[in-house]
Amino acid sequence: MTHSQPAPAPFVILGMPRTGTHYLEELLNEHPNVSSNGELLNRYDANWPDKDRLQRSDHELLELAYLRFPARSDKKVTHVGCKINEPQFHERPGFFDELARWPGLKVILLSRRNTLESLRSLVQARQSRQWLKFSSDDDTAPPPRVKLPIASCEDYFKAADDFHARVAHSYASTSLLEIEYERLLLEPAACLETTWRFLGVQPLQLSGRATLQRLEKRPLEETVENFEELRRHFAGGPYARFFELDDAIVPQG
């Protein structure tokens, strides 16, 4: 449906895969005036009834996201968004630039301090076909241990660096909010308070009803079969920090 004017203020959640975009969206959607509608470029996302929408032009897709988004009877939506993961831009090469031109867009960029954890989680999810875990789920087996080729790590690390640089270059600092996955898990209320101010909505105290759980809580050296091989390869380079052992425990998100 077409929504009455003025149109809600638009925002987008960007990130590499497995950086907490789904968790952040769940928290944002607790707000009565905010509606974030999942992955616009994922044809299987259940938020979008139009399964043929990816046949539309880039601009038409953005109109769908920000002007003709799915209606919510329980909300008076003043801020509307969606989320896009970095690989999805490769499938539509002109979409990033079209998104950057959308008037008044605010961008929330999520990242992990250790990009290797993002890659490990992505490969685990692909192998197990388990992408999300909810608090209501029965206890399941931990994700599989994985072996990560050196070339895949190099490509992924560079893709993350390039993506973060492209986002920073494309948006003014006043239109861009960067959030670390680790801080979102440790201090969700503080992150949300910052996000409400950034978006320009009234603050909202979290209900504590968020149901998403972390799939993997074991350290990298226990879950990456060739961790020592990778650490030797990347030693002394810009990505050596990803292989530093850290005993800090990140709480469940």
mmCIF file of C-alpha atoms in Angstrom:
data_model
loop_
_atom_site.group_PDB
_atom_site.id
_atom_site.type_symbol
_atom_site.label_atom_id
_atom_site.label_comp_id
_atom_site.label_asym_id
_atom_site.label_seq_id
_atom_site.Cartn_x
_atom_site.Cartn_y
_atom_site.Cartn_z
ATOM 1 C CA MET A 1 0.000 0.000 0.000
ATOM 2 C CA THR A 2 1.061 3.634 -0.442
ATOM 3 C CA HIS A 3 1.504 5.442 2.876
ATOM 4 C CA SER A 4 0.299 8.971 3.477
ATOM 5 C CA GLN A 5 2.742 11.882 3.533
ATOM 6 C CA PRO A 6 5.029 12.771 5.073
ATOM 7 C CA ALA A 7 6.895 9.578 4.329
ATOM 8 C CA PRO A 8 8.608 7.912 7.304
ATOM 9 C CA ALA A 9 12.283 8.743 7.810
ATOM 10 C CA PRO A 10 14.363 6.063 6.049
ATOM 11 C CA PHE A 11 17.253 4.066 7.470
ATOM 12 C CA VAL A 12 19.240 0.986 6.505
ATOM 13 C CA ILE A 13 21.261 -1.529 8.516
ATOM 14 C CA LEU A 14 24.442 -2.585 6.714
ATOM 15 C CA GLY A 15 27.090 -5.133 7.595
ATOM 16 C CA MET A 16 29.118 -8.130 6.598
ATOM 17 C CA PRO A 17 27.295 -11.425 7.188
ATOM 18 C CA ARG A 18 26.997 -12.616 10.785
ATOM 19 C CA THR A 19 27.599 -9.233 12.431
ATOM 20 C CA GLY A 20 24.385 -8.959 14.449
ATOM 21 C CA THR A 21 22.153 -7.186 11.934
ATOM 22 C CA HIS A 22 19.222 -9.487 12.681
ATOM 23 C CA TYR A 23 19.626 -9.024 16.436
ATOM 24 C CA LEU A 24 19.770 -5.238 16.113
ATOM 25 C CA GLU A 25 16.683 -5.265 13.922
ATOM 26 C CA GLU A 26 14.801 -7.298 16.521
ATOM 27 C CA LEU A 27 15.660 -4.695 19.167
ATOM 28 C CA LEU A 28 14.737 -1.762 16.928
ATOM 29 C CA ASN A 29 11.366 -3.282 16.136
ATOM 30 C CA GLU A 30 10.365 -3.091 19.796
ATOM 31 C CA HIS A 31 9.827 0.638 19.233
ATOM 32 C CA PRO A 32 6.207 1.552 18.394
ATOM 33 C CA ASN A 33 7.330 4.059 15.750
ATOM 34 C CA VAL A 34 10.070 2.013 14.069
ATOM 35 C CA SER A 35 9.614 -0.700 11.474
ATOM 36 C CA SER A 36 12.624 -2.509 10.014
ATOM 37 C CA ASN A 37 11.545 -5.081 7.485
ATOM 38 C CA GLY A 38 14.337 -7.587 7.069
ATOM 39 C CA GLU A 39 16.560 -8.210 4.080
ATOM 40 C CA LEU A 40 15.237 -6.307 1.105
ATOM 41 C CA LEU A 41 17.496 -8.189 -1.337
ATOM 42 C CA ASN A 42 16.806 -11.669 0.021
ATOM 43 C CA ARG A 43 14.016 -13.202 -2.042
ATOM 44 C CA TYR A 44 13.232 -15.650 0.767
ATOM 45 C CA ASP A 45 12.796 -13.051 3.515
ATOM 46 C CA ALA A 46 9.365 -13.623 5.047
ATOM 47 C CA ASN A 47 8.816 -9.904 5.719
ATOM 48 C CA TRP A 48 8.152 -9.307 2.031
ATOM 49 C CA PRO A 49 5.035 -10.866 0.478
ATOM 50 C CA ASP A 50 6.185 -9.840 -3.021
ATOM 51 C CA LYS A 51 8.500 -12.726 -3.914
ATOM 52 C CA ASP A 52 9.081 -11.312 -7.406
ATOM 53 C CA ARG A 53 10.262 -7.918 -6.160
ATOM 54 C CA LEU A 54 13.892 -8.535 -7.195
ATOM 55 C CA GLN A 55 12.805 -8.270 -10.813
ATOM 56 C CA ARG A 56 12.187 -4.564 -10.200
ATOM 57 C CA SER A 57 14.730 -1.818 -10.811
ATOM 58 C CA ASP A 58 16.994 -0.660 -7.996
ATOM 59 C CA HIS A 59 14.995 2.545 -7.550
ATOM 60 C CA GLU A 60 11.689 0.669 -7.514
ATOM 61 C CA LEU A 61 13.039 -1.636 -4.828
ATOM 62 C CA LEU A 62 13.938 1.335 -2.658
ATOM 63 C CA GLU A 63 10.482 2.818 -3.192
ATOM 64 C CA LEU A 64 9.092 -0.503 -2.000
ATOM 65 C CA ALA A 65 11.307 -0.378 1.094
ATOM 66 C CA TYR A 66 10.658 3.224 2.085
ATOM 67 C CA LEU A 67 7.345 4.250 0.536
ATOM 68 C CA ARG A 68 5.330 1.032 0.094
ATOM 69 C CA PHE A 69 6.697 -1.067 2.934
ATOM 70 C CA PRO A 70 4.588 -3.786 4.615
ATOM 71 C CA ALA A 71 1.903 -2.196 6.775
ATOM 72 C CA ARG A 72 1.889 -2.760 10.545
ATOM 73 C CA SER A 73 -1.489 -2.381 12.226
ATOM 74 C CA ASP A 74 0.121 -2.227 15.682
ATOM 75 C CA LYS A 75 2.421 0.719 14.890
ATOM 76 C CA LYS A 76 2.376 4.337 13.871
ATOM 77 C CA VAL A 77 5.526 4.164 11.775
ATOM 78 C CA THR A 78 7.648 7.311 11.651
ATOM 79 C CA HIS A 79 10.939 5.573 10.809
ATOM 80 C CA VAL A 80 11.235 2.716 8.340
ATOM 81 C CA GLY A 81 14.211 0.586 7.398
ATOM 82 C CA CYS A 82 15.591 -2.621 6.026
ATOM 83 C CA LYS A 83 18.915 -4.433 6.168
ATOM 84 C CA ILE A 84 21.416 -5.410 3.506
ATOM 85 C CA ASN A 85 24.479 -7.622 3.850
ATOM 86 C CA GLU A 86 27.615 -6.871 1.834
ATOM 87 C CA PRO A 87 27.459 -9.907 -0.519
ATOM 88 C CA GLN A 88 23.982 -8.878 -1.673
ATOM 89 C CA PHE A 89 25.413 -5.747 -3.286
ATOM 90 C CA HIS A 90 27.486 -7.948 -5.617
ATOM 91 C CA GLU A 91 24.298 -9.417 -7.045
ATOM 92 C CA ARG A 92 23.071 -5.880 -7.925
ATOM 93 C CA PRO A 93 26.189 -3.805 -8.756
ATOM 94 C CA GLY A 94 24.375 -0.469 -9.043
ATOM 95 C CA PHE A 95 22.303 -0.829 -5.898
ATOM 96 C CA PHE A 96 24.837 0.629 -3.455
ATOM 97 C CA ASP A 97 25.043 3.910 -5.377
ATOM 98 C CA GLU A 98 21.253 4.055 -5.751
ATOM 99 C CA LEU A 99 20.907 3.552 -2.008
ATOM 100 C CA ALA A 100 23.445 6.313 -1.285
ATOM 101 C CA ARG A 101 21.316 8.736 -3.329
ATOM 102 C CA TRP A 102 18.122 8.087 -1.361
ATOM 103 C CA PRO A 103 17.091 11.383 0.298
ATOM 104 C CA GLY A 104 17.556 11.657 4.045
ATOM 105 C CA LEU A 105 18.827 8.108 4.471
ATOM 106 C CA LYS A 106 20.476 7.209 7.780
ATOM 107 C CA VAL A 107 22.900 4.287 7.841
ATOM 108 C CA ILE A 108 23.685 1.958 10.733
ATOM 109 C CA LEU A 109 26.862 -0.020 10.037
ATOM 110 C CA LEU A 110 27.501 -3.117 12.135
ATOM 111 C CA SER A 111 30.920 -4.744 12.376
ATOM 112 C CA ARG A 112 32.811 -7.294 14.438
ATOM 113 C CA ARG A 113 36.173 -6.530 15.982
ATOM 114 C CA ASN A 114 37.398 -9.863 14.691
ATOM 115 C CA THR A 115 36.381 -10.427 11.088
ATOM 116 C CA LEU A 116 37.516 -14.043 11.337
ATOM 117 C CA GLU A 117 34.618 -14.688 13.726
ATOM 118 C CA SER A 118 32.214 -13.344 11.125
ATOM 119 C CA LEU A 119 33.645 -15.661 8.453
ATOM 120 C CA ARG A 120 33.671 -18.682 10.768
ATOM 121 C CA SER A 121 30.037 -18.076 11.698
ATOM 122 C CA LEU A 122 29.060 -17.698 8.037
ATOM 123 C CA VAL A 123 30.710 -20.982 7.041
ATOM 124 C CA GLN A 124 29.178 -22.759 10.042
ATOM 125 C CA ALA A 125 25.716 -21.523 9.129
ATOM 126 C CA ARG A 126 26.125 -22.609 5.517
ATOM 127 C CA GLN A 127 27.213 -26.081 6.557
ATOM 128 C CA SER A 128 24.612 -26.601 9.289
ATOM 129 C CA ARG A 129 21.867 -24.630 7.510
ATOM 130 C CA GLN A 130 21.037 -23.105 10.897
ATOM 131 C CA TRP A 131 21.122 -19.320 10.606
ATOM 132 C CA LEU A 132 19.256 -18.283 13.758
ATOM 133 C CA LYS A 133 18.657 -19.668 17.229
ATOM 134 C CA PHE A 134 15.795 -18.524 19.447
ATOM 135 C CA SER A 135 15.415 -18.824 23.197
ATOM 136 C CA SER A 136 12.425 -21.119 22.646
ATOM 137 C CA ASP A 137 14.481 -23.590 20.608
ATOM 138 C CA ASP A 138 15.383 -26.895 22.190
ATOM 139 C CA ASP A 139 19.048 -27.407 22.959
ATOM 140 C CA THR A 140 20.770 -28.369 19.755
ATOM 141 C CA ALA A 141 24.225 -29.588 18.874
ATOM 142 C CA PRO A 142 26.851 -26.849 18.636
ATOM 143 C CA PRO A 143 27.742 -25.588 15.159
ATOM 144 C CA PRO A 144 30.254 -27.717 13.251
ATOM 145 C CA ARG A 145 33.974 -27.119 13.414
ATOM 146 C CA VAL A 146 35.183 -25.715 10.101
ATOM 147 C CA LYS A 147 38.331 -25.517 7.994
ATOM 148 C CA LEU A 148 38.898 -22.138 6.371
ATOM 149 C CA PRO A 149 41.109 -21.907 3.275
ATOM 150 C CA ILE A 150 43.777 -19.209 3.444
ATOM 151 C CA ALA A 151 42.577 -17.651 0.190
ATOM 152 C CA SER A 152 38.992 -17.463 1.481
ATOM 153 C CA CYS A 153 40.175 -15.674 4.617
ATOM 154 C CA GLU A 154 42.246 -13.202 2.621
ATOM 155 C CA ASP A 155 39.349 -12.439 0.282
ATOM 156 C CA TYR A 156 36.878 -12.053 3.142
ATOM 157 C CA PHE A 157 39.123 -9.810 5.230
ATOM 158 C CA LYS A 158 39.743 -7.541 2.248
ATOM 159 C CA ALA A 159 36.042 -7.490 1.335
ATOM 160 C CA ALA A 160 35.192 -6.351 4.867
ATOM 161 C CA ASP A 161 37.838 -3.612 4.819
ATOM 162 C CA ASP A 162 36.728 -2.408 1.394
ATOM 163 C CA PHE A 163 33.056 -2.435 2.364
ATOM 164 C CA HIS A 164 33.558 -0.482 5.576
ATOM 165 C CA ALA A 165 35.699 2.063 3.715
ATOM 166 C CA ARG A 166 33.099 2.413 0.968
ATOM 167 C CA VAL A 167 30.316 3.045 3.463
ATOM 168 C CA ALA A 168 32.400 5.605 5.366
ATOM 169 C CA HIS A 169 33.277 7.382 2.103
ATOM 170 C CA SER A 170 29.689 7.418 0.816
ATOM 171 C CA TYR A 171 27.880 8.917 3.807
ATOM 172 C CA ALA A 172 28.414 12.045 5.880
ATOM 173 C CA SER A 173 29.337 11.434 9.498
ATOM 174 C CA THR A 174 25.975 12.860 10.585
ATOM 175 C CA SER A 175 24.195 10.192 8.526
ATOM 176 C CA LEU A 176 26.297 7.220 9.668
ATOM 177 C CA LEU A 177 26.287 5.351 12.973
ATOM 178 C CA GLU A 178 28.818 2.545 13.516
ATOM 179 C CA ILE A 179 28.068 -0.149 16.094
ATOM 180 C CA GLU A 180 30.327 -2.991 17.165
ATOM 181 C CA TYR A 181 28.699 -6.394 17.471
ATOM 182 C CA GLU A 182 30.562 -7.039 20.717
ATOM 183 C CA ARG A 183 29.291 -3.829 22.312
ATOM 184 C CA LEU A 184 25.761 -4.581 21.152
ATOM 185 C CA LEU A 185 25.931 -7.887 23.034
ATOM 186 C CA LEU A 186 27.533 -6.405 26.133
ATOM 187 C CA GLU A 187 25.540 -3.171 26.327
ATOM 188 C CA PRO A 188 22.354 -3.468 24.247
ATOM 189 C CA ALA A 189 20.523 -0.735 26.169
ATOM 190 C CA ALA A 190 23.351 1.770 25.691
ATOM 191 C CA CYS A 191 23.617 0.921 21.984
ATOM 192 C CA LEU A 192 19.884 1.361 21.548
ATOM 193 C CA GLU A 193 19.923 4.696 23.357
ATOM 194 C CA THR A 194 22.568 5.919 20.917
ATOM 195 C CA THR A 195 20.580 4.523 17.997
ATOM 196 C CA TRP A 196 17.324 6.207 19.059
ATOM 197 C CA ARG A 197 19.125 9.572 19.187
ATOM 198 C CA PHE A 198 20.716 8.941 15.809
ATOM 199 C CA LEU A 199 17.387 8.068 14.183
ATOM 200 C CA GLY A 200 15.538 10.872 15.965
ATOM 201 C CA VAL A 201 12.897 8.863 17.816
ATOM 202 C CA GLN A 202 11.856 8.963 21.432
ATOM 203 C CA PRO A 203 13.984 6.707 23.647
ATOM 204 C CA LEU A 204 12.482 3.384 24.656
ATOM 205 C CA GLN A 205 13.521 1.105 27.486
ATOM 206 C CA LEU A 206 14.168 -2.429 26.278
ATOM 207 C CA SER A 207 11.573 -4.983 27.304
ATOM 208 C CA GLY A 208 14.065 -7.820 27.623
ATOM 209 C CA ARG A 209 11.910 -9.934 25.314
ATOM 210 C CA ALA A 210 14.576 -10.323 22.616
ATOM 211 C CA THR A 211 14.656 -14.008 21.779
ATOM 212 C CA LEU A 212 17.673 -14.409 19.498
ATOM 213 C CA GLN A 213 20.563 -16.368 20.953
ATOM 214 C CA ARG A 214 24.176 -16.738 19.920
ATOM 215 C CA LEU A 215 24.787 -19.939 17.999
ATOM 216 C CA GLU A 216 28.516 -20.164 18.734
ATOM 217 C CA LYS A 217 30.136 -19.278 22.051
ATOM 218 C CA ARG A 218 33.324 -21.340 21.765
ATOM 219 C CA PRO A 219 36.624 -19.623 20.933
ATOM 220 C CA LEU A 220 38.091 -19.587 17.453
ATOM 221 C CA GLU A 221 40.941 -21.962 18.221
ATOM 222 C CA GLU A 222 38.395 -24.638 19.209
ATOM 223 C CA THR A 223 36.148 -24.227 16.186
ATOM 224 C CA VAL A 224 38.523 -23.513 13.282
ATOM 225 C CA GLU A 225 40.335 -26.759 12.514
ATOM 226 C CA ASN A 226 43.319 -25.087 10.845
ATOM 227 C CA PHE A 227 43.553 -22.134 13.228
ATOM 228 C CA GLU A 228 47.302 -22.573 13.827
ATOM 229 C CA GLU A 229 48.011 -22.779 10.085
ATOM 230 C CA LEU A 230 46.085 -19.555 9.537
ATOM 231 C CA ARG A 231 47.778 -17.831 12.438
ATOM 232 C CA ARG A 232 51.232 -18.640 11.026
ATOM 233 C CA HIS A 233 50.219 -17.422 7.573
ATOM 234 C CA PHE A 234 48.859 -14.073 8.761
ATOM 235 C CA ALA A 235 51.549 -13.459 11.407
ATOM 236 C CA GLY A 236 53.186 -10.054 11.068
ATOM 237 C CA GLY A 237 50.554 -8.736 8.684
ATOM 238 C CA PRO A 238 47.558 -6.427 9.049
ATOM 239 C CA TYR A 239 45.260 -9.318 9.997
ATOM 240 C CA ALA A 240 47.482 -10.923 12.632
ATOM 241 C CA ARG A 241 45.251 -9.409 15.331
ATOM 242 C CA PHE A 242 42.416 -11.730 14.313
ATOM 243 C CA PHE A 243 44.458 -14.679 15.577
ATOM 244 C CA GLU A 244 45.401 -13.322 18.988
ATOM 245 C CA LEU A 245 43.961 -15.559 21.689
ATOM 246 C CA ASP A 246 41.566 -13.721 23.979
ATOM 247 C CA ASP A 247 40.187 -15.214 27.176
ATOM 248 C CA ALA A 248 37.473 -12.578 27.503
ATOM 249 C CA ILE A 249 33.968 -14.027 27.588
ATOM 250 C CA VAL A 250 31.328 -12.256 25.561
ATOM 251 C CA PRO A 251 27.885 -12.725 27.116
ATOM 252 C CA GLN A 252 25.100 -14.383 25.232
ATOM 253 C CA GLY A 253 23.196 -12.086 22.918
#
